[in-house]
Each structure stands twice: as structure tokens, then as C-alpha cells.
mmCIF file with all atom_site columns, C-alpha atoms in Angstrom:
data_model
loop_
_atom_site.group_PDB
_atom_site.id
_atom_site.type_symbol
_atom_site.label_atom_id
_atom_site.label_alt_id
_atom_site.label_comp_id
_atom_site.label_asym_id
_atom_site.label_entity_id
_atom_site.label_seq_id
_atom_site.pdbx_PDB_ins_code
_atom_site.Cartn_x
_atom_site.Cartn_y
_atom_site.Cartn_z
_atom_site.occupancy
_atom_site.B_iso_or_equiv
_atom_site.pdbx_formal_charge
_atom_site.auth_seq_id
_atom_site.auth_comp_id
_atom_site.auth_asym_id
_atom_site.auth_atom_id
_atom_site.pdbx_PDB_model_num
ATOM 1   C CA . MET A 1 1   ? 133.478 88.981  -5.189  1.00 0.00 ? 251 MET A CA 1
ATOM 2   C CA . LEU A 1 2   ? 136.629 89.525  -3.114  1.00 0.00 ? 252 LEU A CA 1
ATOM 3   C CA . SER A 1 3   ? 138.088 91.945  -5.659  1.00 0.00 ? 253 SER A CA 1
ATOM 4   C CA . GLY A 1 4   ? 134.804 93.885  -5.640  1.00 0.00 ? 254 GLY A CA 1
ATOM 5   C CA . ILE A 1 5   ? 135.002 94.271  -1.860  1.00 0.00 ? 255 ILE A CA 1
ATOM 6   C CA . LEU A 1 6   ? 138.630 95.413  -2.117  1.00 0.00 ? 256 LEU A CA 1
ATOM 7   C CA . PHE A 1 7   ? 137.772 98.042  -4.760  1.00 0.00 ? 257 PHE A CA 1
ATOM 8   C CA . LEU A 1 8   ? 134.873 99.249  -2.616  1.00 0.00 ? 258 LEU A CA 1
ATOM 9   C CA . ALA A 1 9   ? 137.198 99.530  0.401   1.00 0.00 ? 259 ALA A CA 1
ATOM 10  C CA . LEU A 1 10  ? 139.790 101.350 -1.724  1.00 0.00 ? 260 LEU A CA 1
ATOM 11  C CA . THR A 1 11  ? 137.190 103.855 -2.929  1.00 0.00 ? 261 THR A CA 1
ATOM 12  C CA . LEU A 1 12  ? 135.964 104.544 0.595   1.00 0.00 ? 262 LEU A CA 1
ATOM 13  C CA . ALA A 1 13  ? 139.516 104.884 1.932   1.00 0.00 ? 263 ALA A CA 1
ATOM 14  C CA . ILE A 1 14  ? 140.498 107.402 -0.763  1.00 0.00 ? 264 ILE A CA 1
ATOM 15  C CA . TYR A 1 15  ? 137.298 109.375 -0.176  1.00 0.00 ? 265 TYR A CA 1
ATOM 16  C CA . LEU A 1 16  ? 137.743 109.533 3.605   1.00 0.00 ? 266 LEU A CA 1
ATOM 17  C CA . ILE A 1 17  ? 141.426 110.521 3.373   1.00 0.00 ? 267 ILE A CA 1
ATOM 18  C CA . SER A 1 18  ? 140.743 113.205 0.763   1.00 0.00 ? 268 SER A CA 1
ATOM 19  C CA . LYS A 1 19  ? 137.860 114.473 2.922   1.00 0.00 ? 269 LYS A CA 1
ATOM 20  C CA . LYS A 1 20  ? 140.229 114.917 5.876   1.00 0.00 ? 270 LYS A CA 1
ATOM 21  C CA . ILE A 1 21  ? 142.713 116.768 3.654   1.00 0.00 ? 271 ILE A CA 1
ATOM 22  C CA . TYR A 1 22  ? 139.912 118.988 2.321   1.00 0.00 ? 272 TYR A CA 1
ATOM 23  C CA . ALA A 1 23  ? 138.817 119.801 5.875   1.00 0.00 ? 273 ALA A CA 1
ATOM 24  C CA . VAL A 1 24  ? 142.325 121.106 6.617   1.00 0.00 ? 274 VAL A CA 1
ATOM 25  C CA . LYS A 1 25  ? 142.863 122.910 3.306   1.00 0.00 ? 275 LYS A CA 1
ATOM 26  C CA . THR A 1 26  ? 139.584 123.993 1.709   1.00 0.00 ? 276 THR A CA 1
ATOM 27  C CA . LYS A 1 27  ? 140.593 124.370 -1.914  1.00 0.00 ? 277 LYS A CA 1
ATOM 28  C CA . VAL A 1 28  ? 138.122 123.473 -4.661  1.00 0.00 ? 278 VAL A CA 1
ATOM 29  C CA . TYR A 1 29  ? 140.642 121.309 -6.496  1.00 0.00 ? 279 TYR A CA 1
ATOM 30  C CA . LEU A 1 30  ? 141.145 119.246 -3.323  1.00 0.00 ? 280 LEU A CA 1
ATOM 31  C CA . SER A 1 31  ? 137.445 118.375 -3.042  1.00 0.00 ? 281 SER A CA 1
ATOM 32  C CA . PRO A 1 32  ? 136.858 114.636 -2.427  1.00 0.00 ? 282 PRO A CA 1
ATOM 33  C CA . LEU A 1 33  ? 134.340 114.709 -5.289  1.00 0.00 ? 283 LEU A CA 1
ATOM 34  C CA . ILE A 1 34  ? 137.207 115.551 -7.654  1.00 0.00 ? 284 ILE A CA 1
ATOM 35  C CA . ILE A 1 35  ? 140.163 113.784 -6.037  1.00 0.00 ? 285 ILE A CA 1
ATOM 36  C CA . THR A 1 36  ? 138.447 110.410 -5.500  1.00 0.00 ? 286 THR A CA 1
ATOM 37  C CA . PRO A 1 37  ? 137.369 109.677 -9.098  1.00 0.00 ? 287 PRO A CA 1
ATOM 38  C CA . LEU A 1 38  ? 140.682 110.980 -10.468 1.00 0.00 ? 288 LEU A CA 1
ATOM 39  C CA . LEU A 1 39  ? 142.719 108.677 -8.210  1.00 0.00 ? 289 LEU A CA 1
ATOM 40  C CA . ILE A 1 40  ? 140.438 105.698 -8.862  1.00 0.00 ? 290 ILE A CA 1
ATOM 41  C CA . ILE A 1 41  ? 140.614 106.191 -12.655 1.00 0.00 ? 291 ILE A CA 1
ATOM 42  C CA . SER A 1 42  ? 144.411 106.576 -12.493 1.00 0.00 ? 292 SER A CA 1
ATOM 43  C CA . PHE A 1 43  ? 144.700 103.408 -10.402 1.00 0.00 ? 293 PHE A CA 1
ATOM 44  C CA . LEU A 1 44  ? 142.512 101.376 -12.781 1.00 0.00 ? 294 LEU A CA 1
ATOM 45  C CA . LEU A 1 45  ? 144.491 102.564 -15.824 1.00 0.00 ? 295 LEU A CA 1
ATOM 46  C CA . MET A 1 46  ? 147.894 101.864 -14.237 1.00 0.00 ? 296 MET A CA 1
ATOM 47  C CA . MET A 1 47  ? 146.862 98.407  -12.983 1.00 0.00 ? 297 MET A CA 1
ATOM 48  C CA . GLY A 1 48  ? 144.962 97.486  -16.167 1.00 0.00 ? 298 GLY A CA 1
ATOM 49  C CA . VAL A 1 49  ? 141.736 96.803  -14.252 1.00 0.00 ? 299 VAL A CA 1
ATOM 50  C CA . SER A 1 50  ? 138.526 96.846  -16.295 1.00 0.00 ? 300 SER A CA 1
ATOM 51  C CA . PHE A 1 51  ? 135.566 98.993  -15.249 1.00 0.00 ? 301 PHE A CA 1
ATOM 52  C CA . ASP A 1 52  ? 133.395 95.865  -14.919 1.00 0.00 ? 302 ASP A CA 1
ATOM 53  C CA . SER A 1 53  ? 135.836 94.371  -12.391 1.00 0.00 ? 303 SER A CA 1
ATOM 54  C CA . TYR A 1 54  ? 135.894 97.619  -10.397 1.00 0.00 ? 304 TYR A CA 1
ATOM 55  C CA . ASN A 1 55  ? 132.127 98.041  -10.625 1.00 0.00 ? 305 ASN A CA 1
ATOM 56  C CA . ALA A 1 56  ? 131.564 94.639  -9.012  1.00 0.00 ? 306 ALA A CA 1
ATOM 57  C CA . GLY A 1 57  ? 132.088 96.537  -5.737  1.00 0.00 ? 307 GLY A CA 1
ATOM 58  C CA . GLY A 1 58  ? 131.587 100.111 -6.897  1.00 0.00 ? 308 GLY A CA 1
ATOM 59  C CA . LYS A 1 59  ? 127.978 99.436  -7.935  1.00 0.00 ? 309 LYS A CA 1
ATOM 60  C CA . TRP A 1 60  ? 127.044 99.119  -4.238  1.00 0.00 ? 310 TRP A CA 1
ATOM 61  C CA . LEU A 1 61  ? 127.845 102.811 -3.831  1.00 0.00 ? 311 LEU A CA 1
ATOM 62  C CA . THR A 1 62  ? 125.817 103.615 -6.962  1.00 0.00 ? 312 THR A CA 1
ATOM 63  C CA . ASP A 1 63  ? 122.870 101.666 -5.581  1.00 0.00 ? 313 ASP A CA 1
ATOM 64  C CA . LEU A 1 64  ? 122.957 103.847 -2.456  1.00 0.00 ? 314 LEU A CA 1
ATOM 65  C CA . LEU A 1 65  ? 122.523 107.071 -4.474  1.00 0.00 ? 315 LEU A CA 1
ATOM 66  C CA . GLN A 1 66  ? 118.758 106.905 -4.720  1.00 0.00 ? 316 GLN A CA 1
ATOM 67  C CA . PRO A 1 67  ? 117.988 106.088 -1.037  1.00 0.00 ? 317 PRO A CA 1
ATOM 68  C CA . ALA A 1 68  ? 120.588 108.713 -0.028  1.00 0.00 ? 318 ALA A CA 1
ATOM 69  C CA . THR A 1 69  ? 118.448 111.313 -1.791  1.00 0.00 ? 319 THR A CA 1
ATOM 70  C CA . VAL A 1 70  ? 115.845 110.752 0.932   1.00 0.00 ? 320 VAL A CA 1
ATOM 71  C CA . ALA A 1 71  ? 118.281 112.340 3.414   1.00 0.00 ? 321 ALA A CA 1
ATOM 72  C CA . PHE A 1 72  ? 117.634 115.700 1.717   1.00 0.00 ? 322 PHE A CA 1
ATOM 73  C CA . ALA A 1 73  ? 114.177 115.622 3.355   1.00 0.00 ? 323 ALA A CA 1
ATOM 74  C CA . ILE A 1 74  ? 115.733 116.599 6.712   1.00 0.00 ? 324 ILE A CA 1
ATOM 75  C CA . PRO A 1 75  ? 117.024 120.092 5.767   1.00 0.00 ? 325 PRO A CA 1
ATOM 76  C CA . LEU A 1 76  ? 113.892 120.598 3.666   1.00 0.00 ? 326 LEU A CA 1
ATOM 77  C CA . HIS A 1 77  ? 111.769 120.064 6.758   1.00 0.00 ? 327 HIS A CA 1
ATOM 78  C CA . LYS A 1 78  ? 113.956 122.379 8.865   1.00 0.00 ? 328 LYS A CA 1
ATOM 79  C CA . ASN A 1 79  ? 113.711 125.236 6.333   1.00 0.00 ? 329 ASN A CA 1
ATOM 80  C CA . PHE A 1 80  ? 110.129 124.659 5.185   1.00 0.00 ? 330 PHE A CA 1
ATOM 81  C CA . LYS A 1 81  ? 108.954 128.206 6.033   1.00 0.00 ? 331 LYS A CA 1
ATOM 82  C CA . VAL A 1 82  ? 111.728 129.803 3.973   1.00 0.00 ? 332 VAL A CA 1
ATOM 83  C CA . LEU A 1 83  ? 111.057 127.444 1.066   1.00 0.00 ? 333 LEU A CA 1
ATOM 84  C CA . LYS A 1 84  ? 107.342 128.272 1.161   1.00 0.00 ? 334 LYS A CA 1
ATOM 85  C CA . LYS A 1 85  ? 108.101 132.014 1.204   1.00 0.00 ? 335 LYS A CA 1
ATOM 86  C CA . HIS A 1 86  ? 110.360 131.835 -1.870  1.00 0.00 ? 336 HIS A CA 1
ATOM 87  C CA . ALA A 1 87  ? 108.570 129.006 -3.725  1.00 0.00 ? 337 ALA A CA 1
ATOM 88  C CA . ALA A 1 88  ? 107.665 131.087 -6.798  1.00 0.00 ? 338 ALA A CA 1
ATOM 89  C CA . GLU A 1 89  ? 111.182 132.570 -7.181  1.00 0.00 ? 339 GLU A CA 1
ATOM 90  C CA . ILE A 1 90  ? 112.793 129.140 -6.807  1.00 0.00 ? 340 ILE A CA 1
ATOM 91  C CA . ALA A 1 91  ? 110.469 127.506 -9.352  1.00 0.00 ? 341 ALA A CA 1
ATOM 92  C CA . ALA A 1 92  ? 110.934 130.326 -11.884 1.00 0.00 ? 342 ALA A CA 1
ATOM 93  C CA . GLY A 1 93  ? 114.711 130.326 -11.445 1.00 0.00 ? 343 GLY A CA 1
ATOM 94  C CA . VAL A 1 94  ? 115.027 126.575 -11.824 1.00 0.00 ? 344 VAL A CA 1
ATOM 95  C CA . LEU A 1 95  ? 112.737 126.472 -14.877 1.00 0.00 ? 345 LEU A CA 1
ATOM 96  C CA . SER A 1 96  ? 114.789 129.209 -16.576 1.00 0.00 ? 346 SER A CA 1
ATOM 97  C CA . GLY A 1 97  ? 118.039 127.453 -15.716 1.00 0.00 ? 347 GLY A CA 1
ATOM 98  C CA . THR A 1 98  ? 116.730 124.106 -16.943 1.00 0.00 ? 348 THR A CA 1
ATOM 99  C CA . MET A 1 99  ? 115.655 125.536 -20.297 1.00 0.00 ? 349 MET A CA 1
ATOM 100 C CA . MET A 1 100 ? 119.026 127.248 -20.717 1.00 0.00 ? 350 MET A CA 1
ATOM 101 C CA . ALA A 1 101 ? 120.833 123.994 -19.862 1.00 0.00 ? 351 ALA A CA 1
ATOM 102 C CA . VAL A 1 102 ? 118.885 122.048 -22.506 1.00 0.00 ? 352 VAL A CA 1
ATOM 103 C CA . ILE A 1 103 ? 119.237 124.744 -25.192 1.00 0.00 ? 353 ILE A CA 1
ATOM 104 C CA . SER A 1 104 ? 122.949 125.303 -24.503 1.00 0.00 ? 354 SER A CA 1
ATOM 105 C CA . SER A 1 105 ? 123.528 121.535 -24.648 1.00 0.00 ? 355 SER A CA 1
ATOM 106 C CA . VAL A 1 106 ? 121.897 121.316 -28.073 1.00 0.00 ? 356 VAL A CA 1
ATOM 107 C CA . LEU A 1 107 ? 123.853 124.333 -29.342 1.00 0.00 ? 357 LEU A CA 1
ATOM 108 C CA . LEU A 1 108 ? 127.100 122.867 -27.962 1.00 0.00 ? 358 LEU A CA 1
ATOM 109 C CA . ALA A 1 109 ? 126.321 119.573 -29.693 1.00 0.00 ? 359 ALA A CA 1
ATOM 110 C CA . HIS A 1 110 ? 125.756 121.432 -32.979 1.00 0.00 ? 360 HIS A CA 1
ATOM 111 C CA . TRP A 1 111 ? 129.036 123.331 -32.535 1.00 0.00 ? 361 TRP A CA 1
ATOM 112 C CA . LEU A 1 112 ? 130.964 120.111 -31.873 1.00 0.00 ? 362 LEU A CA 1
ATOM 113 C CA . HIS A 1 113 ? 129.159 118.330 -34.752 1.00 0.00 ? 363 HIS A CA 1
ATOM 114 C CA . LEU A 1 114 ? 127.992 115.563 -32.418 1.00 0.00 ? 364 LEU A CA 1
ATOM 115 C CA . SER A 1 115 ? 125.651 112.861 -33.699 1.00 0.00 ? 365 SER A CA 1
ATOM 116 C CA . SER A 1 116 ? 121.977 112.876 -32.722 1.00 0.00 ? 366 SER A CA 1
ATOM 117 C CA . ASN A 1 117 ? 122.551 110.145 -30.106 1.00 0.00 ? 367 ASN A CA 1
ATOM 118 C CA . LEU A 1 118 ? 125.379 112.075 -28.457 1.00 0.00 ? 368 LEU A CA 1
ATOM 119 C CA . ALA A 1 119 ? 123.404 115.322 -28.579 1.00 0.00 ? 369 ALA A CA 1
ATOM 120 C CA . THR A 1 120 ? 120.443 113.754 -26.757 1.00 0.00 ? 370 THR A CA 1
ATOM 121 C CA . SER A 1 121 ? 122.881 112.112 -24.315 1.00 0.00 ? 371 SER A CA 1
ATOM 122 C CA . LEU A 1 122 ? 124.276 115.561 -23.502 1.00 0.00 ? 372 LEU A CA 1
ATOM 123 C CA . VAL A 1 123 ? 120.893 117.192 -22.800 1.00 0.00 ? 373 VAL A CA 1
ATOM 124 C CA . PRO A 1 124 ? 120.281 115.843 -19.228 1.00 0.00 ? 374 PRO A CA 1
ATOM 125 C CA . ARG A 1 125 ? 123.839 116.722 -18.104 1.00 0.00 ? 375 ARG A CA 1
ATOM 126 C CA . SER A 1 126 ? 122.611 119.034 -15.317 1.00 0.00 ? 376 SER A CA 1
ATOM 127 C CA . VAL A 1 127 ? 120.406 116.366 -13.718 1.00 0.00 ? 377 VAL A CA 1
ATOM 128 C CA . THR A 1 128 ? 121.556 114.014 -10.960 1.00 0.00 ? 378 THR A CA 1
ATOM 129 C CA . THR A 1 129 ? 122.999 110.782 -12.391 1.00 0.00 ? 379 THR A CA 1
ATOM 130 C CA . PRO A 1 130 ? 120.300 108.125 -11.728 1.00 0.00 ? 380 PRO A CA 1
ATOM 131 C CA . ILE A 1 131 ? 117.512 110.341 -13.106 1.00 0.00 ? 381 ILE A CA 1
ATOM 132 C CA . ALA A 1 132 ? 119.672 111.703 -15.953 1.00 0.00 ? 382 ALA A CA 1
ATOM 133 C CA . MET A 1 133 ? 120.322 108.177 -17.210 1.00 0.00 ? 383 MET A CA 1
ATOM 134 C CA . ASN A 1 134 ? 116.585 107.421 -17.245 1.00 0.00 ? 384 ASN A CA 1
ATOM 135 C CA . ILE A 1 135 ? 115.832 110.697 -19.056 1.00 0.00 ? 385 ILE A CA 1
ATOM 136 C CA . SER A 1 136 ? 118.596 109.976 -21.565 1.00 0.00 ? 386 SER A CA 1
ATOM 137 C CA . GLN A 1 137 ? 117.114 106.587 -22.354 1.00 0.00 ? 387 GLN A CA 1
ATOM 138 C CA . SER A 1 138 ? 113.617 108.043 -22.756 1.00 0.00 ? 388 SER A CA 1
ATOM 139 C CA . ILE A 1 139 ? 114.723 110.701 -25.293 1.00 0.00 ? 389 ILE A CA 1
ATOM 140 C CA . GLY A 1 140 ? 116.966 108.439 -27.362 1.00 0.00 ? 390 GLY A CA 1
ATOM 141 C CA . GLY A 1 141 ? 120.335 109.083 -25.718 1.00 0.00 ? 391 GLY A CA 1
ATOM 142 C CA . ILE A 1 142 ? 122.980 106.686 -24.428 1.00 0.00 ? 392 ILE A CA 1
ATOM 143 C CA . PRO A 1 143 ? 122.720 106.459 -20.597 1.00 0.00 ? 393 PRO A CA 1
ATOM 144 C CA . SER A 1 144 ? 126.368 105.510 -19.993 1.00 0.00 ? 394 SER A CA 1
ATOM 145 C CA . ILE A 1 145 ? 127.542 108.502 -22.076 1.00 0.00 ? 395 ILE A CA 1
ATOM 146 C CA . THR A 1 146 ? 125.091 110.723 -20.229 1.00 0.00 ? 396 THR A CA 1
ATOM 147 C CA . ALA A 1 147 ? 126.634 109.621 -16.907 1.00 0.00 ? 397 ALA A CA 1
ATOM 148 C CA . VAL A 1 148 ? 130.019 110.896 -18.123 1.00 0.00 ? 398 VAL A CA 1
ATOM 149 C CA . PHE A 1 149 ? 128.530 114.255 -19.168 1.00 0.00 ? 399 PHE A CA 1
ATOM 150 C CA . VAL A 1 150 ? 126.762 114.523 -15.791 1.00 0.00 ? 400 VAL A CA 1
ATOM 151 C CA . ILE A 1 151 ? 130.013 113.970 -13.877 1.00 0.00 ? 401 ILE A CA 1
ATOM 152 C CA . LEU A 1 152 ? 131.900 116.492 -16.039 1.00 0.00 ? 402 LEU A CA 1
ATOM 153 C CA . THR A 1 153 ? 129.128 119.064 -15.531 1.00 0.00 ? 403 THR A CA 1
ATOM 154 C CA . GLY A 1 154 ? 129.180 118.520 -11.776 1.00 0.00 ? 404 GLY A CA 1
ATOM 155 C CA . VAL A 1 155 ? 132.966 118.840 -11.562 1.00 0.00 ? 405 VAL A CA 1
ATOM 156 C CA . LEU A 1 156 ? 132.983 122.029 -13.664 1.00 0.00 ? 406 LEU A CA 1
ATOM 157 C CA . GLY A 1 157 ? 130.092 123.470 -11.661 1.00 0.00 ? 407 GLY A CA 1
ATOM 158 C CA . THR A 1 158 ? 131.913 122.761 -8.410  1.00 0.00 ? 408 THR A CA 1
ATOM 159 C CA . LEU A 1 159 ? 135.145 124.270 -9.731  1.00 0.00 ? 409 LEU A CA 1
ATOM 160 C CA . ILE A 1 160 ? 133.876 127.462 -11.341 1.00 0.00 ? 410 ILE A CA 1
ATOM 161 C CA . GLY A 1 161 ? 130.432 127.910 -9.722  1.00 0.00 ? 411 GLY A CA 1
ATOM 162 C CA . PRO A 1 162 ? 131.629 129.669 -6.521  1.00 0.00 ? 412 PRO A CA 1
ATOM 163 C CA . THR A 1 163 ? 133.907 131.933 -8.581  1.00 0.00 ? 413 THR A CA 1
ATOM 164 C CA . VAL A 1 164 ? 131.038 132.917 -10.884 1.00 0.00 ? 414 VAL A CA 1
ATOM 165 C CA . LEU A 1 165 ? 128.847 133.697 -7.869  1.00 0.00 ? 415 LEU A CA 1
ATOM 166 C CA . ARG A 1 166 ? 131.587 135.939 -6.455  1.00 0.00 ? 416 ARG A CA 1
ATOM 167 C CA . LEU A 1 167 ? 132.225 137.709 -9.779  1.00 0.00 ? 417 LEU A CA 1
ATOM 168 C CA . PHE A 1 168 ? 128.542 138.565 -10.179 1.00 0.00 ? 418 PHE A CA 1
ATOM 169 C CA . ARG A 1 169 ? 128.278 139.407 -6.455  1.00 0.00 ? 419 ARG A CA 1
ATOM 170 C CA . ILE A 1 170 ? 125.466 136.915 -5.890  1.00 0.00 ? 420 ILE A CA 1
ATOM 171 C CA . ASP A 1 171 ? 125.415 136.610 -2.114  1.00 0.00 ? 421 ASP A CA 1
ATOM 172 C CA . ASN A 1 172 ? 121.731 135.836 -1.557  1.00 0.00 ? 422 ASN A CA 1
ATOM 173 C CA . GLU A 1 173 ? 121.407 132.313 -0.141  1.00 0.00 ? 423 GLU A CA 1
ATOM 174 C CA . VAL A 1 174 ? 118.306 131.471 -2.198  1.00 0.00 ? 424 VAL A CA 1
ATOM 175 C CA . ALA A 1 175 ? 119.926 132.636 -5.453  1.00 0.00 ? 425 ALA A CA 1
ATOM 176 C CA . ARG A 1 176 ? 123.126 130.743 -4.664  1.00 0.00 ? 426 ARG A CA 1
ATOM 177 C CA . GLY A 1 177 ? 121.210 127.563 -3.911  1.00 0.00 ? 427 GLY A CA 1
ATOM 178 C CA . VAL A 1 178 ? 119.142 127.773 -7.089  1.00 0.00 ? 428 VAL A CA 1
ATOM 179 C CA . SER A 1 179 ? 122.269 128.410 -9.191  1.00 0.00 ? 429 SER A CA 1
ATOM 180 C CA . LEU A 1 180 ? 124.342 125.535 -7.809  1.00 0.00 ? 430 LEU A CA 1
ATOM 181 C CA . GLY A 1 181 ? 121.516 122.987 -7.653  1.00 0.00 ? 431 GLY A CA 1
ATOM 182 C CA . THR A 1 182 ? 120.230 123.755 -11.147 1.00 0.00 ? 432 THR A CA 1
ATOM 183 C CA . ALA A 1 183 ? 123.620 123.869 -12.849 1.00 0.00 ? 433 ALA A CA 1
ATOM 184 C CA . ALA A 1 184 ? 125.591 121.177 -11.030 1.00 0.00 ? 434 ALA A CA 1
ATOM 185 C CA . HIS A 1 185 ? 123.069 118.738 -9.438  1.00 0.00 ? 435 HIS A CA 1
ATOM 186 C CA . GLY A 1 186 ? 124.382 116.743 -6.419  1.00 0.00 ? 436 GLY A CA 1
ATOM 187 C CA . MET A 1 187 ? 127.969 117.989 -6.654  1.00 0.00 ? 437 MET A CA 1
ATOM 188 C CA . GLY A 1 188 ? 126.747 121.583 -6.699  1.00 0.00 ? 438 GLY A CA 1
ATOM 189 C CA . THR A 1 189 ? 124.478 120.813 -3.765  1.00 0.00 ? 439 THR A CA 1
ATOM 190 C CA . SER A 1 190 ? 127.412 119.385 -1.830  1.00 0.00 ? 440 SER A CA 1
ATOM 191 C CA . LYS A 1 191 ? 129.265 122.660 -2.447  1.00 0.00 ? 441 LYS A CA 1
ATOM 192 C CA . ALA A 1 192 ? 126.159 124.647 -1.502  1.00 0.00 ? 442 ALA A CA 1
ATOM 193 C CA . PHE A 1 193 ? 125.984 122.962 1.912   1.00 0.00 ? 443 PHE A CA 1
ATOM 194 C CA . GLU A 1 194 ? 129.566 124.176 2.504   1.00 0.00 ? 444 GLU A CA 1
ATOM 195 C CA . LEU A 1 195 ? 128.310 127.747 2.042   1.00 0.00 ? 445 LEU A CA 1
ATOM 196 C CA . SER A 1 196 ? 125.358 127.418 4.449   1.00 0.00 ? 446 SER A CA 1
ATOM 197 C CA . SER A 1 197 ? 122.604 125.013 5.484   1.00 0.00 ? 447 SER A CA 1
ATOM 198 C CA . LEU A 1 198 ? 119.915 127.138 3.789   1.00 0.00 ? 448 LEU A CA 1
ATOM 199 C CA . THR A 1 199 ? 121.914 127.416 0.549   1.00 0.00 ? 449 THR A CA 1
ATOM 200 C CA . GLY A 1 200 ? 122.302 123.638 0.510   1.00 0.00 ? 450 GLY A CA 1
ATOM 201 C CA . THR A 1 201 ? 118.611 123.108 1.197   1.00 0.00 ? 451 THR A CA 1
ATOM 202 C CA . ILE A 1 202 ? 117.577 125.421 -1.644  1.00 0.00 ? 452 ILE A CA 1
ATOM 203 C CA . SER A 1 203 ? 120.097 123.652 -3.879  1.00 0.00 ? 453 SER A CA 1
ATOM 204 C CA . SER A 1 204 ? 118.506 120.298 -2.970  1.00 0.00 ? 454 SER A CA 1
ATOM 205 C CA . ILE A 1 205 ? 115.089 121.582 -4.045  1.00 0.00 ? 455 ILE A CA 1
ATOM 206 C CA . ALA A 1 206 ? 116.585 123.052 -7.227  1.00 0.00 ? 456 ALA A CA 1
ATOM 207 C CA . MET A 1 207 ? 118.232 119.730 -8.043  1.00 0.00 ? 457 MET A CA 1
ATOM 208 C CA . ILE A 1 208 ? 114.937 117.843 -7.711  1.00 0.00 ? 458 ILE A CA 1
ATOM 209 C CA . LEU A 1 209 ? 112.985 120.444 -9.708  1.00 0.00 ? 459 LEU A CA 1
ATOM 210 C CA . THR A 1 210 ? 115.652 120.422 -12.429 1.00 0.00 ? 460 THR A CA 1
ATOM 211 C CA . ALA A 1 211 ? 115.089 116.701 -12.903 1.00 0.00 ? 461 ALA A CA 1
ATOM 212 C CA . LEU A 1 212 ? 111.310 117.167 -13.140 1.00 0.00 ? 462 LEU A CA 1
ATOM 213 C CA . PHE A 1 213 ? 111.539 120.168 -15.485 1.00 0.00 ? 463 PHE A CA 1
ATOM 214 C CA . THR A 1 214 ? 114.122 118.479 -17.726 1.00 0.00 ? 464 THR A CA 1
ATOM 215 C CA . LEU A 1 215 ? 111.871 115.446 -18.021 1.00 0.00 ? 465 LEU A CA 1
ATOM 216 C CA . THR A 1 216 ? 109.034 117.781 -19.045 1.00 0.00 ? 466 THR A CA 1
ATOM 217 C CA . VAL A 1 217 ? 110.663 120.334 -21.349 1.00 0.00 ? 467 VAL A CA 1
ATOM 218 C CA . ALA A 1 218 ? 113.531 118.368 -22.908 1.00 0.00 ? 468 ALA A CA 1
ATOM 219 C CA . PRO A 1 219 ? 111.424 116.416 -25.464 1.00 0.00 ? 469 PRO A CA 1
ATOM 220 C CA . ALA A 1 220 ? 109.679 119.606 -26.652 1.00 0.00 ? 470 ALA A CA 1
ATOM 221 C CA . LEU A 1 221 ? 112.902 121.627 -26.930 1.00 0.00 ? 471 LEU A CA 1
ATOM 222 C CA . LEU A 1 222 ? 114.667 118.756 -28.702 1.00 0.00 ? 472 LEU A CA 1
ATOM 223 C CA . ALA A 1 223 ? 111.827 118.587 -31.219 1.00 0.00 ? 473 ALA A CA 1
ATOM 224 C CA . VAL A 1 224 ? 112.360 122.291 -31.959 1.00 0.00 ? 474 VAL A CA 1
ATOM 225 C CA . PHE A 1 225 ? 116.165 122.431 -32.034 1.00 0.00 ? 475 PHE A CA 1
ATOM 226 C CA . LEU A 1 226 ? 117.098 119.014 -33.472 1.00 0.00 ? 476 LEU A CA 1
ATOM 227 C CA . HIS A 1 227 ? 114.579 118.909 -36.324 1.00 0.00 ? 477 HIS A CA 1
#
């Protein structure tokens, strides 16, 4: 119990310090969402601490993920008129992005010669972790492996997403929000809120819709591409 509290305190301390550093020097590779897990993993490996021992305290943060999602309701309420105006474009963009994420995951699994279990674990990689793990279990994947794929997708989306948006000169706030929320779930949404409140709000909606669409289309697309 005591060790769990210490690991929880360590995680929070690293996050808060890295957040202060990021506020001074806004570089993607200094993001707390990247620095914190890297330092925690390095610490656990160097000290020989098992994940179960760390998770005795770390799970409290995981348990807060789902109620924290409710906080997204505040910017949604503030920007309701804009969301209503662009509802069709947002839904169409997220659905297209979701289908591409599922299809590209299956093709990547084929290219890497992954087993069926790993392939289905990879499919919900663009969905926020708690929902992705449930989807993974429902389609025959391995939830713990899916969580790893989700984190990797979020980190990559945070790292290269803004660069891709600049290269393709995508400066519309709605388009930016849809792109980051659909491709990189909560991490992308965190980055989107750095761009603007509206971009973050659209990204929040995109993240939620991505989860719903993945739950709907993933079984059908898997039936087509895996059999």
C-alpha cells in the first residue's frame, strides 16, 4: 500500500515538473505525455520494480480516466452552436478516418505477419484507452496489448500530427480537431487544446465518435479483411 502511494506521488511529481518545463519550452518531445511515461518506465527498469507493484498506486490514475472524460462536456457546451453548424462534416470526417484506421491496422498487421490475436488487438489503436480495451476484448483481441498500441498511436500522433497539418496547410480549426481527435484520441485532443479551445472541443467530439464508429464498423471490416 505504501509503495503504491509512493509510486503515485512519483508519477504526479514527474508529470507536474515536466509540465512546467513544457510551459517554458514548448517542444513536442518535451510534452508531459511523452516525458512522464518514458521516465517512469526507465525508473522501473533500473530499480527492477514490477508493473504490478507500480500499478498498485498507478491504477488510481487509470480509474480517473473515465470520470475525467465528463470534463469534456464543458467546452462542448460552450461551442455547441459551432458543433451544430458543422455536425455533418465532423461526422463524415470521423467516419472516414475511423475506417481508414481500421483498414490500415489490418494491412499493417498483414505486412508484419502478426497473428490474428495481435491483428485484432491493433485495430482499436486510435480509440481512447478504456474504450479501446473493451473493444479489443469484444473482437477477440488482447486488451493489455491494445493499451500499448493505443499509447504508441497517441505518442506518434502528438509528435507528427502538427507537422502533417502544417505540411498540408490545414489551418481550419474544425479540420484540425477532427484530424487530431480521430487519429490520436486523448493525446491528440490534449495537443488540439494547445492550438485553440475550439480545435480541442472538436477533437473531443471526434475522439468520442471514433470510439462509437470503431465499435460499429470494426467487426464488419475485420470479417472482410481477416477472412
